């Protein structure tokens, strides 16, 4: 089955609308899964929130935590203040949990090897927090589903392959299958277990089906994805296969297929197998698949199907296009499935049927109105933690929740989280910044400055995450969200300038800009101050003098400002000749290329503390001083200032004066307003004459990061 995809005009219009449909979902809280670990347990240990379910009263979330071998529980009676309920060990690797009454039924992988798979369905009493029964499944379980009546459980026995063998290709025996288990009086009737064989159905490795995900409809029918086999199977309420068909392939026009440090959706892909992962019924006749892809495909989108196998709708490049528009496109995954849609669920909120599609690598959940399955309408994009995989709808409480599996818990990095959203009449709080018409791709914003002729226009730069196409972005702040109206690539000798790590920008007053490039000698990226004209062409490039170069470290220039024809630059952290806890504020005369400096005193803190930006306003130089910590570990994100009268720099070979500073704003409450975890990198700041301060955070190019960019303003006191 091969179909050529073009974006329907109605969907293209809906996706481009600046105002999102009401009502909307907004995140109201986040819960770090490490909080469920017992007192005295090593909370830096890896944990996770993978597939998630909710109790029938809507007050508890249950998620599988593979690294710890437990299911975790969260009390959301007050969804704005989730509370830990602890973990329950399940003696194996939990994959999926479903809930009926006070019981959770958990698929647990107990396999000793790929060739000897095994697993059980454990029954867990949520009141006593004990495993009360186990049922041998005869293989390695993946997805678990429960019927609408609660009278039948189905388990996809994947018996997954060893990806290190034969380039991960099929077949690799033993074959997978589906197990159906009746539930009687709240207990699984293991003796009545029914095995549904799936061999001989798929065109790809028919002898080795690997069922990945399954879902019941109201009539008790099951739809099952065979991801690696690129196939779909419908099992009737009687347990017999009623239909099966290939998931087919797509042609994609205008996608980015290179991991090359730039977002460039100019390539085409032909006959890409969909290889669907998650699946969910929309109504009695239609279901939707998230086409994550695997060893041989991944169409970067989702598909709506009729249960007879006909395609009702395919999203084409929409997911990647939208990720690029909102700054969440993961360029490092361009050569392997792009935004990678993995999870999908459906739910009815009032009269509105909704589809939720999670981009695992873009760390975003897209919400669609599915009133017409042939023309779903994009409503909004929800920010999530890193790697959303478990999605839960709680329409009776107007709530929605995500389980985000990635845990980077070392060195103050982001933890795995459960995030909770509420559907209200309020305006959507995210995204805060989007690309306008004609602007393709952005992210990793690291410096900010004002247009002196237009206080509503700002300019930003991106850092080394897009070092192959470093750019200057023009931002219109009069729209909500703010809009990037132009993208000017920085060029050298007519070609995109490489080996740049832009961290600062200021206008030169004549239509051009001064840029600060942080540098990293180990990566052959020089520390440099650059002048560019209005077209982005480099017209002057100033490197470090020998006295600075002799002591340089990779934590270099962060921010640049122009005062009386001279440039001020902040150095992020101590270099070799700096006393501990002190960094340089450098002054550069671009006309003579002479340097001078003062020293700035840093606060102490966990991890490291350094400077991220500077800006001039009135008789002060303002700076961003921060630690490199995330979430609850973050303690210092602040705006400080130094009086210009103290900025009397000395020559680099002289004793450098130490300035005094004043803290004028704690930025942590600002960063908490989006109700996620506190982001690490507040990196851009610009200040208008009236004291309006604009701030932007660096989303790290969605690389081991949630991809969230916060763009906001406040007034100086």
XYZ file of C-alpha atoms in Angstrom:
717
model
C 0.000 0.000 0.000
C 1.724 3.191 -1.196
C 0.201 6.621 -0.967
C 1.628 10.021 -1.785
C 0.952 12.557 0.935
C 0.158 16.217 0.726
C -1.059 18.368 3.598
C -4.758 19.104 3.263
C -5.558 22.772 2.944
C -7.836 22.828 5.994
C -5.172 21.261 8.202
C -2.479 23.574 6.871
C -4.639 26.582 7.702
C -5.431 25.257 11.174
C -1.771 24.594 11.892
C -0.834 28.134 10.905
C -3.414 29.870 13.074
C -1.735 31.972 15.797
C -4.702 31.674 18.160
C -5.512 28.163 19.367
C -9.038 26.834 19.723
C -10.745 27.096 23.115
C -10.836 25.423 25.551
C -7.160 24.554 25.928
C -4.896 22.394 28.048
C -2.282 24.034 30.243
C 0.263 22.267 32.409
C -0.543 22.719 36.080
C 2.082 20.543 37.811
C 5.016 18.186 37.452
C 6.112 15.235 39.548
C 9.665 13.884 39.511
C 9.553 10.090 39.749
C 12.588 10.086 42.031
C 10.231 11.434 44.719
C 8.650 7.968 44.928
C 11.891 6.376 46.088
C 12.036 5.340 49.722
C 13.765 7.357 52.418
C 17.475 6.604 52.356
C 17.352 5.162 48.844
C 19.795 6.613 46.329
C 17.612 9.169 44.569
C 20.299 9.864 41.997
C 19.722 6.335 40.700
C 18.002 6.101 37.322
C 14.233 5.922 37.475
C 11.562 6.314 34.827
C 7.902 6.866 34.060
C 6.975 4.873 30.991
C 3.432 3.602 30.361
C 0.767 5.026 32.678
C -2.796 4.345 33.807
C -5.281 6.049 36.125
C -7.555 4.659 38.816
C -11.297 4.654 38.181
C -11.864 7.621 40.512
C -9.259 9.647 38.600
C -7.241 10.359 41.740
C -4.180 8.132 41.305
C -1.752 7.652 38.453
C 0.068 4.330 38.090
C 3.184 4.133 35.917
C 5.678 1.434 35.014
C 9.282 2.080 36.050
C 11.551 -0.338 34.242
C 14.948 0.718 35.724
C 13.698 0.194 39.285
C 11.526 -2.846 38.514
C 8.485 -1.242 40.139
C 5.220 0.458 39.454
C 5.070 3.973 40.845
C 1.979 5.698 42.208
C 1.085 9.393 42.331
C -1.781 10.971 44.264
C -3.448 13.628 42.086
C -6.468 14.288 44.285
C -5.187 17.848 44.105
C -3.737 17.821 40.584
C -1.822 21.028 41.215
C 0.039 19.377 44.111
C 0.764 15.745 43.177
C 2.053 13.623 46.032
C 4.215 10.496 46.066
C 2.517 7.242 47.027
C 5.646 5.147 46.666
C 6.729 2.217 44.531
C 5.648 -1.423 44.440
C 8.230 -4.006 43.393
C 6.965 -6.499 40.795
C 9.935 -8.888 40.599
C 10.894 -8.205 37.009
C 10.729 -5.473 34.397
C 7.253 -3.881 34.252
C 6.089 -2.858 30.798
C 2.466 -1.732 31.069
C -0.111 -1.452 33.841
C -3.900 -1.241 33.533
C -6.327 -0.669 36.392
C -9.741 -2.059 37.314
C -11.214 -1.235 40.707
C -8.510 -1.495 43.349
C -6.372 -3.801 41.225
C -3.547 -2.994 38.854
C -2.678 -5.646 36.286
C 0.967 -5.346 35.280
C 2.781 -6.993 32.414
C 6.219 -8.025 33.727
C 9.124 -9.172 31.591
C 11.095 -11.937 33.307
C 13.088 -13.081 30.252
C 16.540 -14.541 30.717
C 17.452 -13.901 27.084
C 15.991 -12.974 23.714
C 15.813 -16.644 22.752
C 14.160 -17.690 26.032
C 11.519 -15.007 26.626
C 9.149 -15.201 29.561
C 6.751 -12.997 31.439
C 3.838 -12.793 33.811
C 0.769 -10.695 34.431
C 0.939 -9.643 38.057
C -2.158 -8.567 39.963
C -1.316 -5.779 42.401
C -3.698 -4.725 45.178
C -3.392 -0.927 45.210
C -4.809 -0.752 48.728
C -2.332 -3.112 50.376
C 0.402 -2.414 47.770
C 1.083 -6.114 47.394
C 1.321 -8.512 44.473
C -1.566 -10.917 45.129
C -1.482 -13.108 42.001
C 0.598 -13.910 38.936
C -0.312 -15.496 35.631
C 2.313 -17.024 33.342
C 2.014 -15.433 29.905
C 4.318 -17.752 28.033
C 6.504 -15.007 26.620
C 7.774 -11.448 26.970
C 4.895 -8.969 27.397
C 4.811 -5.473 25.987
C 1.452 -3.704 25.866
C -1.468 -4.595 28.157
C -5.052 -3.457 27.507
C -8.337 -3.894 29.357
C -11.781 -3.885 27.769
C -14.327 -1.149 28.436
C -16.377 -3.546 30.566
C -13.308 -4.585 32.550
C -14.056 -8.242 31.789
C -11.146 -8.988 29.453
C -7.421 -8.236 29.483
C -5.252 -8.595 26.394
C -1.455 -8.723 26.338
C 0.849 -8.290 23.349
C 3.570 -10.924 23.744
C 6.291 -9.309 21.682
C 9.216 -11.697 22.176
C 11.377 -8.875 20.895
C 14.435 -9.412 18.767
C 18.086 -8.832 19.625
C 18.981 -5.632 17.779
C 22.672 -6.587 17.766
C 22.024 -9.585 15.533
C 21.705 -9.398 11.742
C 21.319 -5.596 11.763
C 18.185 -6.074 13.885
C 16.333 -7.650 10.971
C 13.567 -10.230 11.292
C 13.016 -13.105 11.665
C 14.390 -13.868 15.113
C 12.469 -16.611 16.842
C 10.480 -17.339 18.916
C 7.427 -15.673 17.412
C 5.148 -13.373 19.347
C 1.391 -13.666 19.884
C -1.542 -12.135 21.792
C -2.959 -13.467 25.058
C -6.564 -12.865 26.155
C -7.448 -13.321 29.820
C -10.966 -13.098 31.321
C -11.391 -11.056 34.503
C -13.922 -12.550 36.925
C -14.880 -10.780 40.157
C -11.812 -8.564 39.891
C -9.384 -11.459 39.410
C -7.665 -12.794 36.295
C -8.823 -16.272 35.288
C -5.455 -17.627 34.221
C -6.881 -21.086 33.495
C -9.069 -19.577 30.755
C -6.119 -17.980 28.972
C -6.549 -17.826 25.200
C -3.572 -17.544 22.849
C -4.214 -15.773 19.538
C -1.580 -16.760 16.977
C -0.448 -14.088 14.509
C 1.970 -16.034 12.315
C 1.444 -16.184 8.580
C -0.231 -12.773 8.333
C 2.418 -10.149 7.603
C 4.292 -9.732 4.354
C 7.434 -8.927 6.365
C 8.734 -11.990 8.261
C 5.330 -13.688 8.560
C 6.851 -16.476 10.655
C 8.006 -13.981 13.325
C 5.276 -11.486 14.297
C 6.264 -9.027 17.023
C 3.043 -7.509 18.404
C 3.883 -4.146 19.943
C 0.714 -2.434 21.087
C -2.987 -3.215 21.300
C -6.250 -1.466 22.079
C -9.875 -2.477 22.746
C -12.894 -0.684 21.312
C -16.308 -0.528 22.991
C -17.414 -3.686 21.139
C -14.523 -5.701 22.557
C -12.553 -5.818 19.311
C -8.778 -5.566 19.498
C -6.468 -3.800 17.107
C -2.829 -4.900 17.303
C 0.283 -3.335 15.770
C 3.073 -5.574 14.524
C 5.615 -2.764 14.404
C 8.631 -4.538 12.964
C 6.403 -6.451 10.544
C 4.735 -3.208 9.391
C 1.345 -4.825 9.831
C -1.991 -4.360 11.623
C -4.345 -7.025 12.924
C -7.938 -6.756 14.103
C -9.125 -9.467 16.519
C -12.858 -9.848 17.042
C -14.605 -10.025 20.385
C -14.651 -13.805 19.940
C -10.861 -13.926 19.916
C -10.486 -14.721 16.224
C -8.569 -12.636 13.699
C -11.179 -10.742 11.690
C -8.888 -8.607 9.517
C -5.226 -7.963 8.884
C -3.395 -5.678 6.487
C -0.082 -4.035 5.774
C 0.568 -0.678 7.406
C 1.916 0.393 4.036
C 4.385 3.125 3.239
C 4.465 6.813 2.414
C 6.329 9.258 0.243
C 7.397 12.354 2.147
C 8.251 15.643 0.467
C 10.232 18.260 2.365
C 11.915 16.547 5.326
C 15.263 16.918 7.075
C 17.264 13.699 6.768
C 20.746 14.858 7.852
C 22.171 15.149 11.360
C 24.332 18.099 10.382
C 23.754 20.971 12.790
C 21.128 22.715 10.681
C 17.415 22.334 10.106
C 16.958 21.828 6.403
C 13.696 20.140 5.315
C 14.573 20.003 1.642
C 14.879 16.251 1.098
C 12.320 13.703 -0.090
C 11.799 10.150 1.139
C 10.179 7.463 -0.974
C 8.238 4.358 0.088
C 8.981 4.674 3.816
C 7.292 1.900 5.833
C 5.085 3.315 8.581
C 6.007 0.681 11.196
C 3.360 1.811 13.719
C 3.912 1.620 17.474
C 0.967 2.726 19.622
C -2.641 2.423 18.460
C -5.983 3.648 19.812
C -9.596 3.424 18.664
C -11.370 6.676 17.804
C -14.814 5.118 17.403
C -16.301 1.759 16.469
C -14.847 1.872 12.960
C -11.693 4.014 13.128
C -8.390 3.819 14.934
C -5.188 5.875 14.872
C -1.551 4.715 14.859
C 1.610 6.563 15.892
C 4.143 5.591 13.246
C 7.357 5.608 15.244
C 9.217 3.317 12.893
C 11.881 0.811 13.808
C 14.570 -1.051 11.919
C 13.378 -0.218 8.434
C 11.108 2.806 8.555
C 9.188 5.452 10.395
C 7.015 7.847 8.470
C 7.336 10.610 11.112
C 3.586 10.928 11.454
C 0.312 9.302 12.417
C -2.373 7.573 10.396
C -6.127 7.221 10.878
C -7.511 3.929 9.585
C -10.830 2.324 8.912
C -10.825 -1.128 10.490
C -11.152 -2.616 6.996
C -7.584 -1.422 6.331
C -8.285 1.678 4.273
C -6.392 4.865 5.106
C -8.743 7.663 6.154
C -6.039 10.257 6.861
C -2.255 10.450 7.093
C -0.431 13.381 8.683
C 2.460 13.415 6.213
C 5.158 15.820 7.392
C 2.876 17.713 9.775
C 4.536 16.505 13.001
C 8.044 17.468 11.896
C 6.746 20.734 10.397
C 5.095 21.700 13.668
C 8.142 20.729 15.714
C 10.183 23.076 13.536
C 7.611 25.840 13.969
C 7.650 25.716 17.769
C 11.397 25.136 18.202
C 11.182 21.457 19.199
C 12.619 19.777 16.132
C 15.398 17.292 17.138
C 17.943 17.779 14.354
C 20.171 15.049 15.740
C 17.397 12.579 14.880
C 16.979 13.806 11.307
C 18.775 10.775 9.924
C 16.629 8.426 11.997
C 12.875 9.037 12.201
C 12.841 12.763 12.974
C 10.355 13.699 15.686
C 9.489 10.016 16.152
C 5.776 9.839 17.079
C 5.530 6.935 19.521
C 2.478 7.248 21.752
C -1.145 7.965 20.882
C -4.413 7.876 22.821
C -7.937 9.131 22.203
C -10.561 10.512 24.567
C -13.866 12.369 24.566
C -13.901 15.716 26.408
C -17.479 16.927 26.453
C -18.682 16.691 22.876
C -15.187 16.829 21.438
C -13.283 13.654 20.479
C -9.553 14.270 20.818
C -6.397 12.542 19.642
C -3.167 13.004 21.621
C 0.032 12.188 19.699
C 3.391 12.271 21.510
C 6.650 13.032 19.738
C 9.199 11.087 21.746
C 12.238 12.955 20.415
C 10.567 16.366 20.160
C 9.178 16.026 23.711
C 5.814 17.460 22.710
C 2.250 16.121 22.785
C 0.028 17.340 19.951
C -3.719 17.602 20.502
C -6.120 17.102 17.580
C -9.885 17.408 17.238
C -11.044 14.144 15.638
C -14.690 15.099 15.082
C -14.089 14.277 11.430
C -11.542 11.418 11.292
C -10.802 12.284 7.670
C -9.769 15.847 8.591
C -8.401 16.088 12.144
C -7.689 19.628 13.298
C -4.534 20.518 15.191
C -5.503 22.378 18.358
C -2.286 22.835 20.316
C 1.115 21.505 21.337
C 1.760 20.641 24.972
C 5.272 20.888 26.445
C 6.389 17.742 28.206
C 9.383 16.265 29.933
C 12.008 14.387 27.952
C 10.629 11.447 25.981
C 6.858 11.363 26.561
C 5.677 7.774 26.215
C 2.739 7.226 28.568
C -0.401 9.301 27.953
C -3.494 9.315 30.169
C -6.782 11.155 29.610
C -8.999 11.932 32.597
C -11.915 13.730 30.900
C -14.257 13.473 33.894
C -11.865 15.804 35.733
C -10.814 17.810 32.660
C -7.278 16.513 33.192
C -4.601 14.947 31.035
C -1.219 13.505 32.081
C 2.033 12.381 30.502
C 4.732 9.975 31.657
C 8.182 11.038 30.456
C 10.645 8.193 30.537
C 14.064 9.824 30.127
C 16.072 10.298 33.310
C 19.381 12.168 33.126
C 19.747 12.342 36.892
C 23.495 12.743 37.137
C 25.131 16.139 37.721
C 21.896 18.019 38.295
C 20.367 17.107 34.919
C 16.679 16.542 34.212
C 14.820 13.705 35.909
C 11.974 11.574 34.603
C 8.640 13.247 35.278
C 4.897 12.818 35.303
C 3.226 16.019 34.094
C -0.393 17.042 34.599
C -2.502 19.374 32.474
C -5.930 20.930 32.986
C -8.451 21.808 30.293
C -9.867 25.281 30.902
C -11.083 28.378 29.086
C -7.730 30.086 29.722
C -5.436 30.931 26.829
C -2.692 28.438 26.061
C 0.479 29.356 27.964
C 2.747 27.458 25.549
C 4.449 27.808 23.111
C 5.893 31.201 23.989
C 7.645 31.663 20.642
C 6.892 30.329 17.147
C 8.308 30.651 13.660
C 6.328 32.837 11.307
C 5.637 32.281 7.639
C 8.771 31.546 5.647
C 10.959 30.876 8.701
C 12.116 27.258 8.816
C 13.557 25.876 12.025
C 14.969 27.500 15.146
C 16.100 26.641 18.656
C 18.932 26.911 21.189
C 18.485 30.678 21.566
C 21.419 31.991 23.553
C 21.587 35.769 23.200
C 19.100 38.621 22.886
C 19.147 42.319 21.995
C 16.700 45.110 21.157
C 16.190 46.875 17.864
C 17.055 50.485 18.793
C 14.504 51.799 16.296
C 11.649 49.530 17.403
C 11.252 48.500 21.062
C 8.827 45.714 20.066
C 11.456 44.042 17.855
C 14.203 41.846 19.268
C 17.069 39.879 17.765
C 18.311 36.524 19.028
C 21.147 34.163 18.100
C 21.439 30.392 18.261
C 24.419 28.573 19.705
C 26.516 25.599 18.589
C 23.501 23.272 18.494
C 23.053 24.725 15.002
C 26.692 25.523 14.385
C 26.453 24.590 10.703
C 23.876 27.320 10.186
C 24.230 29.863 13.019
C 21.598 32.519 12.592
C 20.178 35.810 13.767
C 16.430 35.668 14.439
C 14.119 38.693 14.271
C 11.342 38.495 16.889
C 8.045 40.385 16.871
C 6.923 40.696 20.494
C 3.499 42.191 19.697
C 1.974 38.765 18.978
C 1.024 36.009 21.417
C 2.983 33.821 21.198
C 5.837 36.018 19.981
C 6.768 35.400 16.349
C 10.118 34.889 14.639
C 9.611 36.894 11.471
C 13.028 36.425 9.865
C 16.041 34.122 10.060
C 19.360 35.519 8.855
C 22.103 32.912 8.514
C 25.566 34.179 9.457
C 27.913 33.795 6.497
C 31.643 33.867 5.862
C 32.847 34.450 2.299
C 29.347 33.863 0.987
C 28.766 30.488 2.676
C 27.152 29.635 6.031
C 29.780 30.277 8.691
C 30.845 27.117 10.492
C 32.664 26.613 13.775
C 30.576 29.208 15.611
C 29.024 29.027 19.063
C 27.101 32.288 19.204
C 26.197 33.314 22.750
C 25.751 37.075 22.494
C 24.382 39.731 20.159
C 24.064 43.510 20.152
C 23.172 45.962 17.412
C 25.902 48.247 16.091
C 23.519 51.196 15.554
C 24.083 51.101 11.804
C 21.989 48.090 10.781
C 24.567 45.429 11.605
C 25.446 43.431 14.707
C 28.275 42.458 17.005
C 28.267 38.769 17.933
C 30.114 36.861 20.642
C 31.175 33.269 19.905
C 31.987 31.256 23.006
C 34.551 28.944 21.484
C 35.893 25.536 22.386
C 39.474 24.837 21.394
C 38.998 21.077 21.793
C 36.364 21.238 19.035
C 38.401 23.677 16.954
C 35.856 26.424 17.555
C 37.744 29.653 18.277
C 36.685 32.241 20.807
C 35.828 35.267 18.718
C 34.030 38.589 18.454
C 32.390 39.055 15.078
C 30.868 41.973 13.250
C 28.204 41.207 10.651
C 26.265 43.459 8.339
C 22.490 43.441 7.940
C 22.682 40.432 5.623
C 24.598 38.374 8.214
C 27.925 38.535 6.355
C 30.976 38.658 8.626
C 32.903 41.872 8.030
C 35.299 41.752 10.991
C 36.527 38.922 13.186
C 38.543 39.510 16.353
C 40.199 36.628 18.163
C 41.760 36.410 21.594
C 44.993 38.225 22.370
C 47.807 35.994 23.543
C 47.364 37.034 27.178
C 43.789 35.708 27.149
C 44.391 32.714 24.905
C 47.087 31.390 27.230
C 44.511 30.841 29.981
C 41.305 30.217 28.003
C 38.842 27.445 28.796
C 35.807 26.328 26.832
C 33.419 28.357 28.995
C 33.994 31.574 27.137
C 32.075 34.628 25.935
C 28.450 34.881 27.092
C 26.803 38.081 25.961
C 27.983 41.289 24.362
C 26.889 44.918 24.757
C 27.999 48.157 23.094
C 28.694 51.336 25.088
C 30.397 54.477 23.751
C 31.897 52.564 20.850
C 33.370 49.826 23.034
C 32.123 46.303 23.621
C 31.577 44.604 26.963
C 31.682 40.810 27.079
C 30.994 38.433 29.958
C 33.139 35.325 30.401
C 30.971 32.501 31.668
C 33.327 30.818 34.134
C 36.780 31.124 35.626
C 39.722 30.809 33.250
C 43.188 29.674 34.239
C 44.327 33.022 35.621
C 41.137 33.848 37.577
C 40.820 33.524 41.338
C 38.232 30.962 42.390
C 34.732 32.434 42.282
C 35.673 35.352 40.030
C 35.203 35.818 36.285
C 36.189 38.533 33.865
C 34.048 41.219 32.319
C 36.044 42.143 29.242
C 36.102 45.442 27.378
C 37.104 45.455 23.703
C 37.739 48.476 21.523
C 36.896 47.090 18.059
C 38.650 49.989 16.345
C 42.034 49.240 17.945
C 41.369 45.636 19.044
C 42.667 46.541 22.497
C 41.366 44.601 25.511
C 40.869 45.490 29.173
C 38.929 43.867 32.016
C 37.453 43.907 35.497
C 36.628 40.979 37.743
C 33.098 39.969 38.779
C 32.348 37.956 41.975
C 30.248 34.811 41.486
C 27.983 33.209 44.046
C 28.804 29.692 45.178
C 26.456 26.811 44.459
C 25.995 23.181 43.490
C 27.465 22.147 40.167
C 28.952 25.304 38.737
C 27.910 28.961 38.719
C 28.607 31.354 35.880
C 27.393 34.234 33.719
C 25.054 33.791 30.749
C 24.307 37.257 29.376
C 24.731 40.990 29.853
C 22.792 44.086 28.801
C 23.088 47.838 29.389
C 20.323 50.006 30.798
C 20.631 53.462 32.329
C 23.652 53.668 34.567
C 24.028 49.918 35.123
C 25.279 46.812 33.392
C 22.846 43.940 33.992
C 23.906 40.273 33.950
C 22.371 36.818 34.183
C 24.099 34.756 36.847
C 23.032 31.133 37.230
C 23.945 27.644 38.309
C 23.811 24.708 35.910
C 21.188 22.809 37.898
C 17.702 21.701 36.818
C 14.405 21.127 38.607
C 14.474 21.003 42.406
C 18.284 21.146 42.342
C 18.228 24.624 40.739
C 18.964 27.296 43.351
C 20.436 30.247 41.451
C 18.945 31.897 38.365
C 19.178 35.652 38.850
C 19.550 39.059 37.251
C 22.291 41.118 38.841
C 23.698 44.532 38.054
C 26.934 46.480 38.336
C 27.056 50.275 38.355
C 28.764 51.662 35.261
C 30.777 53.881 37.566
C 32.545 50.731 38.811
C 33.418 49.568 35.327
C 36.877 51.092 35.083
C 38.788 48.274 33.394
C 42.511 47.726 33.659
C 44.904 46.394 31.065
C 45.083 42.596 30.977
C 48.642 42.556 32.329
C 47.675 44.735 35.318
C 45.837 43.965 38.567
C 42.160 43.759 37.587
C 39.705 45.620 39.832
C 36.912 43.616 41.483
C 33.451 45.138 41.038
C 30.532 44.864 43.429
C 27.114 43.657 42.349
C 23.471 43.818 43.346
C 20.869 41.101 42.739
C 17.714 42.643 41.278
C 15.537 39.627 40.415
C 15.272 35.954 41.291
C 14.322 34.204 38.025
C 13.325 30.856 39.529
C 9.715 31.965 40.220
C 9.564 33.183 36.610
C 10.715 29.788 35.356
C 8.116 28.041 37.517
C 5.171 29.790 35.867
C 4.918 27.080 33.178
C 4.609 24.405 35.902
C 7.307 22.148 34.506
C 10.668 21.620 36.113
C 12.977 24.644 36.401
C 15.016 24.839 33.220
C 18.783 25.147 33.364
C 19.751 27.707 30.762
C 18.381 31.226 31.005
C 20.688 32.696 28.386
C 19.188 35.733 26.665
C 18.288 39.169 28.067
C 17.476 42.538 26.521
C 16.315 45.674 28.338
C 14.266 48.508 26.858
C 14.634 52.137 27.908
C 11.416 51.941 29.935
C 12.830 49.079 32.029
C 11.048 46.229 30.257
C 13.290 43.176 30.453
C 12.950 40.426 27.863
C 14.284 36.971 28.710
C 14.709 33.768 26.731
C 15.878 30.290 27.717
C 18.095 28.008 25.656
C 16.402 24.675 24.832
C 19.709 22.960 23.930
C 18.397 22.087 20.485
C 16.206 19.384 22.083
C 19.324 17.310 22.769
C 18.894 15.543 26.133
C 16.486 18.359 26.939
C 12.730 18.893 26.930
C 13.031 21.403 24.093
C 10.994 24.019 25.946
C 11.841 27.637 25.137
C 10.540 30.224 27.587
C 10.268 33.767 26.284
C 8.867 36.347 28.682
C 9.187 39.877 30.028
C 8.953 41.859 33.243
C 9.619 45.401 34.437
C 12.599 46.447 36.503
C 11.633 47.798 39.913
